[in-house]
PDB file of C-alpha atoms and ligand atoms in Angstrom:
ATOM      1  CA  MET A 250      -1.247 -32.068 -18.855  1.00 69.00           C
ATOM      2  CA  ALA A 251       0.690 -30.743 -15.898  1.00 77.00           C
ATOM      3  CA  PRO A 252      -1.429 -30.376 -12.762  1.00 85.00           C
ATOM      4  CA  ILE A 253      -2.723 -26.849 -12.173  1.00 93.00           C
ATOM      5  CA  LEU A 254      -1.043 -25.026  -9.321  1.00 98.00           C
ATOM      6  CA  ALA A 255      -2.848 -22.046  -7.857  1.00 98.00           C
ATOM      7  CA  ASN A 256      -2.504 -20.239  -4.558  1.00 98.00           C
ATOM      8  CA  TYR A 257      -4.963 -17.545  -3.538  1.00 98.00           C
ATOM      9  CA  HIS A 258      -3.636 -17.009  -0.020  1.00 99.00           C
ATOM     10  CA  THR A 259      -0.547 -14.778  -0.049  1.00 98.00           C
ATOM     11  CA  HIS A 260       0.425 -12.029   2.391  1.00 98.00           C
ATOM     12  CA  THR A 261       2.760  -9.032   2.164  1.00 98.00           C
ATOM     13  CA  PRO A 262       4.976  -7.357   4.796  1.00 98.00           C
ATOM     14  CA  ARG A 263       2.255  -4.741   5.334  1.00 98.00           C
ATOM     15  CA  CYS A 264       0.692  -7.103   7.908  1.00 98.00           C
ATOM     16  CA  HIS A 265       3.816  -6.917  10.150  1.00 97.00           C
ATOM     17  CA  HIS A 266       4.228 -10.713  10.254  1.00 98.00           C
ATOM     18  CA  ALA A 267       5.257 -11.522   6.676  1.00 98.00           C
ATOM     19  CA  SER A 268       8.492 -11.119   4.730  1.00 98.00           C
ATOM     20  CA  GLY A 269       9.412 -10.967   1.054  1.00 98.00           C
ATOM     21  CA  SER A 270       8.439  -8.403  -1.564  1.00 98.00           C
ATOM     22  CA  GLU A 271       5.435  -8.913  -3.807  1.00 98.00           C
ATOM     23  CA  GLU A 272       7.748  -9.299  -6.792  1.00 98.00           C
ATOM     24  CA  GLU A 273       9.769 -11.967  -5.003  1.00 98.00           C
ATOM     25  CA  PHE A 274       6.530 -13.850  -4.313  1.00 98.00           C
ATOM     26  CA  VAL A 275       5.595 -13.627  -7.992  1.00 98.00           C
ATOM     27  CA  GLN A 276       9.007 -14.810  -9.157  1.00 98.00           C
ATOM     28  CA  ALA A 277       9.006 -17.684  -6.659  1.00 98.00           C
ATOM     29  CA  ALA A 278       5.527 -18.681  -7.837  1.00 98.00           C
ATOM     30  CA  ILE A 279       6.624 -18.696 -11.487  1.00 98.00           C
ATOM     31  CA  HIS A 280       9.725 -20.685 -10.568  1.00 98.00           C
ATOM     32  CA  CYS A 281       7.631 -23.255  -8.688  1.00 98.00           C
ATOM     33  CA  GLY A 282       5.213 -23.706 -11.580  1.00 98.00           C
ATOM     34  CA  TYR A 283       2.128 -21.890 -10.340  1.00 98.00           C
ATOM     35  CA  SER A 284      -0.269 -20.655 -13.022  1.00 98.00           C
ATOM     36  CA  ILE A 285      -2.190 -18.461 -10.578  1.00 98.00           C
ATOM     37  CA  LEU A 286      -1.073 -16.362  -7.626  1.00 99.00           C
ATOM     38  CA  GLY A 287      -3.568 -14.415  -5.569  1.00 99.00           C
ATOM     39  CA  PHE A 288      -2.567 -11.751  -3.056  1.00 99.00           C
ATOM     40  CA  SER A 289      -4.884 -11.671  -0.067  1.00 98.00           C
ATOM     41  CA  ASP A 290      -3.157  -9.676   2.613  1.00 98.00           C
ATOM     42  CA  HIS A 291      -4.905  -9.104   5.944  1.00 98.00           C
ATOM     43  CA  THR A 292      -7.478  -6.410   5.297  1.00 98.00           C
ATOM     44  CA  PRO A 293      -7.315  -3.068   7.055  1.00 98.00           C
ATOM     45  CA  TRP A 294     -10.411  -1.951   8.977  1.00 98.00           C
ATOM     46  CA  PRO A 295     -11.483   1.574   9.972  1.00 97.00           C
ATOM     47  CA  PHE A 296     -11.303   0.773  13.687  1.00 97.00           C
ATOM     48  CA  ALA A 297     -13.084   3.057  16.107  1.00 92.00           C
ATOM     49  CA  GLY A 298     -11.290   5.003  18.802  1.00 89.00           C
ATOM     50  CA  GLY A 299      -7.910   5.080  17.090  1.00 90.00           C
ATOM     51  CA  PHE A 300      -7.293   1.367  17.663  1.00 96.00           C
ATOM     52  CA  VAL A 301      -4.294   0.173  15.639  1.00 96.00           C
ATOM     53  CA  SER A 302      -3.950  -3.539  14.898  1.00 97.00           C
ATOM     54  CA  ASN A 303      -0.507  -5.121  14.891  1.00 96.00           C
ATOM     55  CA  CYS A 304      -1.467  -7.793  12.348  1.00 97.00           C
ATOM     56  CA  ARG A 305      -2.727  -5.843   9.325  1.00 98.00           C
ATOM     57  CA  MET A 306      -2.064  -2.783   7.161  1.00 98.00           C
ATOM     58  CA  LEU A 307      -3.658   0.591   7.822  1.00 98.00           C
ATOM     59  CA  PRO A 308      -6.500   1.794   5.585  1.00 98.00           C
ATOM     60  CA  ALA A 309      -4.084   4.417   4.183  1.00 98.00           C
ATOM     61  CA  GLN A 310      -1.860   1.631   2.818  1.00 98.00           C
ATOM     62  CA  MET A 311      -4.521   0.240   0.487  1.00 98.00           C
ATOM     63  CA  ASP A 312      -3.497   2.543  -2.381  1.00 98.00           C
ATOM     64  CA  ASP A 313       0.060   1.235  -2.320  1.00 98.00           C
ATOM     65  CA  TYR A 314      -1.016  -2.407  -1.904  1.00 98.00           C
ATOM     66  CA  VAL A 315      -3.355  -2.197  -4.872  1.00 98.00           C
ATOM     67  CA  ALA A 316      -0.922  -0.257  -7.092  1.00 98.00           C
ATOM     68  CA  THR A 317       1.924  -2.669  -6.343  1.00 98.00           C
ATOM     69  CA  VAL A 318      -0.055  -5.807  -7.171  1.00 98.00           C
ATOM     70  CA  ARG A 319      -1.733  -4.305 -10.238  1.00 98.00           C
ATOM     71  CA  ALA A 320       1.684  -3.273 -11.615  1.00 98.00           C
ATOM     72  CA  LEU A 321       2.973  -6.836 -11.180  1.00 98.00           C
ATOM     73  CA  GLN A 322      -0.167  -8.158 -12.847  1.00 98.00           C
ATOM     74  CA  LYS A 323       0.792  -6.203 -15.963  1.00 98.00           C
ATOM     75  CA  LYS A 324       4.522  -6.849 -15.759  1.00 98.00           C
ATOM     76  CA  TYR A 325       4.100 -10.622 -15.492  1.00 98.00           C
ATOM     77  CA  ALA A 326       1.061 -11.026 -17.765  1.00 97.00           C
ATOM     78  CA  GLY A 327       1.669 -14.041 -19.961  1.00 95.00           C
ATOM     79  CA  GLN A 328       3.809 -15.709 -17.299  1.00 98.00           C
ATOM     80  CA  ILE A 329       1.382 -16.004 -14.418  1.00 98.00           C
ATOM     81  CA  ARG A 330      -2.177 -14.944 -13.656  1.00 98.00           C
ATOM     82  CA  ILE A 331      -2.181 -12.594 -10.669  1.00 98.00           C
ATOM     83  CA  TYR A 332      -5.303 -11.797  -8.676  1.00 98.00           C
ATOM     84  CA  LEU A 333      -5.798  -9.111  -6.064  1.00 98.00           C
ATOM     85  CA  GLY A 334      -7.853  -9.708  -2.962  1.00 98.00           C
ATOM     86  CA  LEU A 335      -7.900  -9.420   0.800  1.00 98.00           C
ATOM     87  CA  GLU A 336      -8.248 -11.820   3.694  1.00 98.00           C
ATOM     88  CA  ALA A 337     -11.043 -10.429   5.820  1.00 98.00           C
ATOM     89  CA  GLU A 338     -12.857 -11.268   9.027  1.00 98.00           C
ATOM     90  CA  TYR A 339     -16.589 -11.014   9.572  1.00 98.00           C
ATOM     91  CA  PHE A 340     -16.863  -7.730  11.475  1.00 98.00           C
ATOM     92  CA  PRO A 341     -20.512  -6.662  11.001  1.00 97.00           C
ATOM     93  CA  ALA A 342     -19.961  -3.014  12.009  1.00 97.00           C
ATOM     94  CA  TYR A 343     -17.280  -2.502   9.367  1.00 98.00           C
ATOM     95  CA  LEU A 344     -18.635  -4.574   6.496  1.00 98.00           C
ATOM     96  CA  PRO A 345     -20.132  -1.572   4.655  1.00 98.00           C
ATOM     97  CA  TRP A 346     -16.653  -0.019   4.642  1.00 98.00           C
ATOM     98  CA  LEU A 347     -15.154  -3.243   3.285  1.00 98.00           C
ATOM     99  CA  ALA A 348     -17.794  -3.359   0.546  1.00 98.00           C
ATOM    100  CA  GLU A 349     -16.876   0.214  -0.428  1.00 98.00           C
ATOM    101  CA  GLN A 350     -13.183  -0.644  -0.607  1.00 98.00           C
ATOM    102  CA  THR A 351     -13.857  -3.763  -2.643  1.00 98.00           C
ATOM    103  CA  LYS A 352     -15.755  -1.660  -5.136  1.00 98.00           C
ATOM    104  CA  LYS A 353     -13.402   1.320  -5.089  1.00 98.00           C
ATOM    105  CA  TYR A 354     -10.365  -0.819  -5.881  1.00 98.00           C
ATOM    106  CA  SER A 355     -12.209  -3.418  -7.991  1.00 98.00           C
ATOM    107  CA  LEU A 356     -10.784  -6.179  -5.820  1.00 98.00           C
ATOM    108  CA  ASP A 357     -11.031  -9.612  -7.393  1.00 98.00           C
ATOM    109  CA  TYR A 358     -11.979 -11.535  -4.270  1.00 98.00           C
ATOM    110  CA  LEU A 359     -12.155 -11.790  -0.488  1.00 98.00           C
ATOM    111  CA  ILE A 360     -11.164 -14.829   1.498  1.00 98.00           C
ATOM    112  CA  PHE A 361     -12.710 -15.359   4.903  1.00 98.00           C
ATOM    113  CA  GLY A 362     -10.171 -15.503   7.727  1.00 98.00           C
ATOM    114  CA  ASN A 363     -12.317 -15.863  10.847  1.00 98.00           C
ATOM    115  CA  HIS A 364      -9.636 -14.642  13.266  1.00 98.00           C
ATOM    116  CA  PHE A 365     -11.496 -12.504  15.807  1.00 97.00           C
ATOM    117  CA  CYS A 366     -14.920 -12.464  17.406  1.00 96.00           C
ATOM    118  CA  ALA A 367     -17.066  -9.582  16.075  1.00 94.00           C
ATOM    119  CA  SER A 368     -14.163  -7.136  15.922  1.00 94.00           C
ATOM    120  CA  GLU A 369     -10.514  -6.928  16.848  1.00 96.00           C
ATOM    121  CA  GLU A 370     -10.622  -4.067  19.377  1.00 93.00           C
ATOM    122  CA  THR A 371     -12.783  -6.052  21.783  1.00 90.00           C
ATOM    123  CA  GLY A 372     -13.112  -9.562  20.397  1.00 92.00           C
ATOM    124  CA  GLU A 373     -11.042 -12.563  21.378  1.00 94.00           C
ATOM    125  CA  TYR A 374      -8.572 -14.157  18.967  1.00 97.00           C
ATOM    126  CA  PHE A 375     -10.118 -17.437  17.887  1.00 98.00           C
ATOM    127  CA  GLY A 376      -6.675 -18.979  17.328  1.00 97.00           C
ATOM    128  CA  ALA A 377      -6.225 -18.834  21.122  1.00 97.00           C
ATOM    129  CA  ALA A 378      -9.546 -20.492  21.986  1.00 98.00           C
ATOM    130  CA  THR A 379      -9.327 -22.984  24.850  1.00 98.00           C
ATOM    131  CA  ARG A 380     -12.947 -23.202  26.068  1.00 98.00           C
ATOM    132  CA  PRO A 381     -16.061 -24.725  24.446  1.00 98.00           C
ATOM    133  CA  ALA A 382     -17.890 -21.373  24.520  1.00 98.00           C
ATOM    134  CA  GLN A 383     -15.133 -19.898  22.347  1.00 98.00           C
ATOM    135  CA  LEU A 384     -15.539 -22.691  19.805  1.00 98.00           C
ATOM    136  CA  GLU A 385     -19.262 -21.978  19.735  1.00 98.00           C
ATOM    137  CA  ALA A 386     -18.545 -18.284  19.059  1.00 98.00           C
ATOM    138  CA  TYR A 387     -16.034 -19.170  16.332  1.00 98.00           C
ATOM    139  CA  THR A 388     -18.658 -21.356  14.684  1.00 98.00           C
ATOM    140  CA  GLU A 389     -21.359 -18.709  15.003  1.00 98.00           C
ATOM    141  CA  TYR A 390     -19.193 -16.189  13.156  1.00 98.00           C
ATOM    142  CA  ALA A 391     -17.981 -18.731  10.606  1.00 98.00           C
ATOM    143  CA  VAL A 392     -21.591 -19.547   9.736  1.00 98.00           C
ATOM    144  CA  LYS A 393     -22.676 -15.884   9.626  1.00 98.00           C
ATOM    145  CA  GLY A 394     -19.729 -15.017   7.406  1.00 98.00           C
ATOM    146  CA  MET A 395     -20.426 -17.841   4.989  1.00 98.00           C
ATOM    147  CA  GLU A 396     -24.089 -16.870   4.904  1.00 98.00           C
ATOM    148  CA  SER A 397     -23.133 -13.284   3.976  1.00 98.00           C
ATOM    149  CA  GLY A 398     -21.988 -14.473   0.545  1.00 98.00           C
ATOM    150  CA  LEU A 399     -19.057 -12.034   0.678  1.00 98.00           C
ATOM    151  CA  TYR A 400     -16.216 -14.517   0.606  1.00 98.00           C
ATOM    152  CA  CYS A 401     -14.961 -16.951  -2.007  1.00 98.00           C
ATOM    153  CA  CYS A 402     -13.735 -19.503   0.539  1.00 98.00           C
ATOM    154  CA  LEU A 403     -13.279 -20.076   4.264  1.00 99.00           C
ATOM    155  CA  ALA A 404      -9.571 -20.015   5.117  1.00 99.00           C
ATOM    156  CA  HIS A 405      -8.226 -22.398   7.791  1.00 98.00           C
ATOM    157  CA  PRO A 406     -11.758 -23.580   8.720  1.00 98.00           C
ATOM    158  CA  ASP A 407     -10.554 -25.279  11.925  1.00 98.00           C
ATOM    159  CA  LEU A 408      -8.401 -22.375  13.212  1.00 98.00           C
ATOM    160  CA  CYS A 409     -10.332 -22.599  16.500  1.00 98.00           C
ATOM    161  CA  LEU A 410      -8.542 -25.882  17.280  1.00 98.00           C
ATOM    162  CA  ASN A 411      -5.137 -24.173  17.375  1.00 97.00           C
ATOM    163  CA  HIS A 412      -4.894 -24.015  21.162  1.00 97.00           C
ATOM    164  CA  TYR A 413      -7.967 -26.074  21.999  1.00 98.00           C
ATOM    165  CA  PRO A 414      -7.002 -28.945  24.327  1.00 98.00           C
ATOM    166  CA  ALA A 415      -8.859 -31.951  22.904  1.00 97.00           C
ATOM    167  CA  PHE A 416     -11.096 -33.058  20.077  1.00 98.00           C
ATOM    168  CA  ASP A 417     -14.178 -33.242  22.296  1.00 98.00           C
ATOM    169  CA  ALA A 418     -17.891 -33.369  21.532  1.00 98.00           C
ATOM    170  CA  THR A 419     -18.105 -29.570  21.200  1.00 98.00           C
ATOM    171  CA  ALA A 420     -15.281 -29.522  18.671  1.00 98.00           C
ATOM    172  CA  GLU A 421     -16.913 -32.230  16.614  1.00 98.00           C
ATOM    173  CA  ARG A 422     -20.357 -30.622  16.712  1.00 98.00           C
ATOM    174  CA  CYS A 423     -19.002 -27.171  15.805  1.00 98.00           C
ATOM    175  CA  LEU A 424     -16.855 -28.402  12.950  1.00 98.00           C
ATOM    176  CA  ARG A 425     -19.701 -30.500  11.582  1.00 98.00           C
ATOM    177  CA  ARG A 426     -21.849 -27.362  11.551  1.00 98.00           C
ATOM    178  CA  ILE A 427     -19.153 -25.523   9.583  1.00 98.00           C
ATOM    179  CA  CYS A 428     -18.917 -28.348   7.049  1.00 99.00           C
ATOM    180  CA  GLU A 429     -22.683 -28.622   6.752  1.00 98.00           C
ATOM    181  CA  THR A 430     -22.933 -24.852   6.129  1.00 99.00           C
ATOM    182  CA  ALA A 431     -20.090 -24.837   3.608  1.00 99.00           C
ATOM    183  CA  ALA A 432     -21.718 -27.692   1.704  1.00 98.00           C
ATOM    184  CA  ARG A 433     -25.150 -26.057   1.751  1.00 98.00           C
ATOM    185  CA  LEU A 434     -23.860 -22.663   0.579  1.00 98.00           C
ATOM    186  CA  HIS A 435     -21.126 -23.995  -1.744  1.00 98.00           C
ATOM    187  CA  VAL A 436     -18.384 -22.091   0.080  1.00 98.00           C
ATOM    188  CA  PRO A 437     -15.075 -23.891  -0.530  1.00 99.00           C
ATOM    189  CA  LEU A 438     -13.076 -24.836   2.570  1.00 99.00           C
ATOM    190  CA  GLU A 439      -9.364 -24.147   2.480  1.00 99.00           C
ATOM    191  CA  TYR A 440      -6.849 -26.824   3.390  1.00 99.00           C
ATOM    192  CA  ASN A 441      -4.331 -24.493   5.010  1.00 98.00           C
ATOM    193  CA  VAL A 442      -0.803 -25.753   4.395  1.00 98.00           C
ATOM    194  CA  LEU A 443       0.724 -23.283   6.883  1.00 98.00           C
ATOM    195  CA  GLY A 444      -1.419 -24.749   9.662  1.00 98.00           C
ATOM    196  CA  GLU A 445      -0.204 -28.213   8.766  1.00 98.00           C
ATOM    197  CA  VAL A 446       3.427 -27.088   8.760  1.00 98.00           C
ATOM    198  CA  ARG A 447       3.019 -25.440  12.161  1.00 97.00           C
ATOM    199  CA  ARG A 448       1.226 -28.436  13.622  1.00 96.00           C
ATOM    200  CA  MET A 449       4.003 -30.773  12.498  1.00 95.00           C
ATOM    201  CA  ALA A 450       6.815 -28.446  13.605  1.00 95.00           C
ATOM    202  CA  GLU A 451       5.672 -27.900  17.174  1.00 87.00           C
ATOM    203  CA  PRO A 452       4.798 -30.458  19.840  1.00 87.00           C
ATOM    204  CA  HIS A 453       1.050 -30.478  20.448  1.00 89.00           C
ATOM    205  CA  ASP A 454       0.782 -32.340  23.742  1.00 90.00           C
ATOM    206  CA  HIS A 455      -1.624 -29.826  25.231  1.00 94.00           C
ATOM    207  CA  ASP A 456      -3.466 -28.522  22.191  1.00 97.00           C
ATOM    208  CA  LEU A 457      -4.562 -29.709  18.765  1.00 98.00           C
ATOM    209  CA  GLY A 458      -3.185 -27.255  16.234  1.00 98.00           C
ATOM    210  CA  TYR A 459      -5.143 -26.483  13.084  1.00 98.00           C
ATOM    211  CA  THR A 460      -5.420 -28.146   9.687  1.00 98.00           C
ATOM    212  CA  HIS A 461      -6.142 -31.132  11.887  1.00 98.00           C
ATOM    213  CA  PRO A 462      -6.668 -34.563  10.291  1.00 98.00           C
ATOM    214  CA  ASN A 463      -9.856 -35.057  12.337  1.00 98.00           C
ATOM    215  CA  PHE A 464     -11.362 -31.985  10.716  1.00 98.00           C
ATOM    216  CA  TRP A 465     -10.701 -33.265   7.215  1.00 98.00           C
ATOM    217  CA  LYS A 466     -12.043 -36.729   8.112  1.00 98.00           C
ATOM    218  CA  ILE A 467     -15.295 -35.026   9.132  1.00 98.00           C
ATOM    219  CA  ALA A 468     -15.257 -32.775   6.058  1.00 98.00           C
ATOM    220  CA  ALA A 469     -15.048 -35.869   3.837  1.00 98.00           C
ATOM    221  CA  GLU A 470     -18.496 -36.900   5.117  1.00 98.00           C
ATOM    222  CA  TYR A 471     -20.075 -33.774   3.570  1.00 98.00           C
ATOM    223  CA  PRO A 472     -20.387 -32.745  -0.092  1.00 98.00           C
ATOM    224  CA  ILE A 473     -17.968 -29.855   0.431  1.00 98.00           C
ATOM    225  CA  GLN A 474     -15.482 -28.362  -2.017  1.00 98.00           C
ATOM    226  CA  ALA A 475     -11.871 -27.904  -0.947  1.00 99.00           C
ATOM    227  CA  ILE A 476      -9.190 -25.500  -2.148  1.00 98.00           C
ATOM    228  CA  VAL A 477      -5.579 -25.834  -1.026  1.00 98.00           C
ATOM    229  CA  GLY A 478      -3.949 -22.621   0.203  1.00 98.00           C
ATOM    230  CA  CYS A 479      -0.344 -21.889   1.189  1.00 98.00           C
ATOM    231  CA  ASP A 480      -1.200 -18.967   3.490  1.00 98.00           C
ATOM    232  CA  ALA A 481       2.225 -17.709   2.395  1.00 98.00           C
ATOM    233  CA  HIS A 482       3.768 -15.241   4.817  1.00 98.00           C
ATOM    234  CA  ASP A 483       7.226 -15.765   3.290  1.00 98.00           C
ATOM    235  CA  LEU A 484       8.790 -17.261   0.184  1.00 98.00           C
ATOM    236  CA  ALA A 485       9.005 -20.671   1.858  1.00 98.00           C
ATOM    237  CA  GLY A 486       5.217 -20.618   1.922  1.00 98.00           C
ATOM    238  CA  ILE A 487       5.059 -20.345  -1.867  1.00 98.00           C
ATOM    239  CA  GLU A 488       7.784 -22.953  -2.250  1.00 98.00           C
ATOM    240  CA  ARG A 489       5.556 -25.586  -0.647  1.00 98.00           C
ATOM    241  CA  ALA A 490       4.178 -26.284  -4.142  1.00 98.00           C
ATOM    242  CA  PRO A 491       5.005 -30.025  -3.965  1.00 98.00           C
ATOM    243  CA  ARG A 492       2.995 -30.278  -0.756  1.00 98.00           C
ATOM    244  CA  VAL A 493       0.080 -28.413  -2.367  1.00 98.00           C
ATOM    245  CA  LEU A 494      -0.036 -30.997  -5.148  1.00 98.00           C
ATOM    246  CA  ALA A 495       0.300 -33.911  -2.715  1.00 98.00           C
ATOM    247  CA  VAL A 496      -2.523 -32.573  -0.516  1.00 98.00           C
ATOM    248  CA  LYS A 497      -4.822 -32.311  -3.525  1.00 98.00           C
ATOM    249  CA  GLN A 498      -4.212 -35.991  -4.245  1.00 98.00           C
ATOM    250  CA  GLU A 499      -4.705 -36.984  -0.612  1.00 98.00           C
ATOM    251  CA  LEU A 500      -7.996 -35.100  -0.319  1.00 98.00           C
ATOM    252  CA  ARG A 501      -9.245 -36.549  -3.596  1.00 98.00           C
ATOM    253  CA  GLY A 502      -8.272 -39.979  -2.259  1.00 98.00           C
ATOM    254  CA  MET A 503     -10.619 -39.288   0.682  1.00 98.00           C
ATOM    255  CA  GLY A 504     -13.454 -38.628  -1.762  1.00 98.00           C
ATOM    256  CA  ILE A 505     -13.374 -34.835  -1.331  1.00 98.00           C
ATOM    257  CA  LYS A 506     -14.055 -32.607  -4.326  1.00 98.00           C
ATOM    258  CA  VAL A 507     -10.907 -30.475  -4.712  1.00 98.00           C
ATOM    259  CA  LEU A 508     -11.014 -27.334  -6.837  1.00 98.00           C
ATOM    260  CA  ASP A 509      -8.011 -26.468  -8.993  1.00 98.00           C
ATOM    261  CA  THR A 510      -9.142 -22.839  -9.152  1.00 98.00           C
ATOM    262  CA  LEU A 511     -11.756 -20.772  -7.335  1.00 98.00           C
ATOM    263  CA  PRO A 512     -14.959 -19.876  -9.228  1.00 97.00           C
ATOM    264  CA  GLY A 513     -14.446 -16.731 -11.305  1.00 97.00           C
ATOM    265  CA  LEU A 514     -10.704 -16.723 -10.600  1.00 98.00           C
ATOM    266  CA  GLY A 515      -9.485 -19.169 -13.209  1.00 97.00           C
ATOM    267  CA  LEU A 516      -6.744 -19.182 -15.797  1.00 94.00           C
TER     268      LEU A 516
HETATM  269 ZN1   ZN B 883      -1.178 -13.660   8.781  1.00 61.12          ZN
HETATM  270 ZN1   ZN B 884      -3.762 -15.701   5.831  1.00 61.12          ZN
END
């Protein structure tokens, strides 16, 4: 049997930092042999005070996002299983709104992208963390989010290492806490292929980058479940299918339990 290829982490141009139409993503996924493609664009939030984010759609764009993906689901039924979700942060003040949207649009899933502290208007971007206190905050929110039970996996679980200078004792302690929590609550951790690609493409003399090998060495010490995600912001992201398959083998070789599909989002 051919290995199962699934990707639940796909963006659309609505987030202002992705390219390629939804239909092009679907066709690329079929071409590359995926059986499952999940759209999980950066969620909108009903920000207070007229704040407009430059990295996500507006709430008013949800109708179009949902209609577009649902139409493709029908059009390509029989060729590929398409799921509709969102990548969302843990912003306590706006979670009731997110729950309403999830229900209103019957979204299939949420993935947890722990990008900002508490909210985007005031919170720091965790991908720019350079100080131990910021890693502690990242971990605090990662744990709270996983404990909420809202999300089907934690995307790029070591995003906080992106601009962090060294794999010090704080980094190790924080990442161990994330792994311990994920194992305890059965929240799959995503091996983020985009992070790996970025880490390899750029020199990291002064920071670590994310999807760091040290993180996955630590993760292998815990009974966690892993899912491999492309975090596709363009067609090239989808076309990394060979790497997705290779990563699954590598993680399994490390003794990590790798999921082919997320619970409730199978073939
Ligand atoms: Zn993005
Ligand atoms: Zn993403």
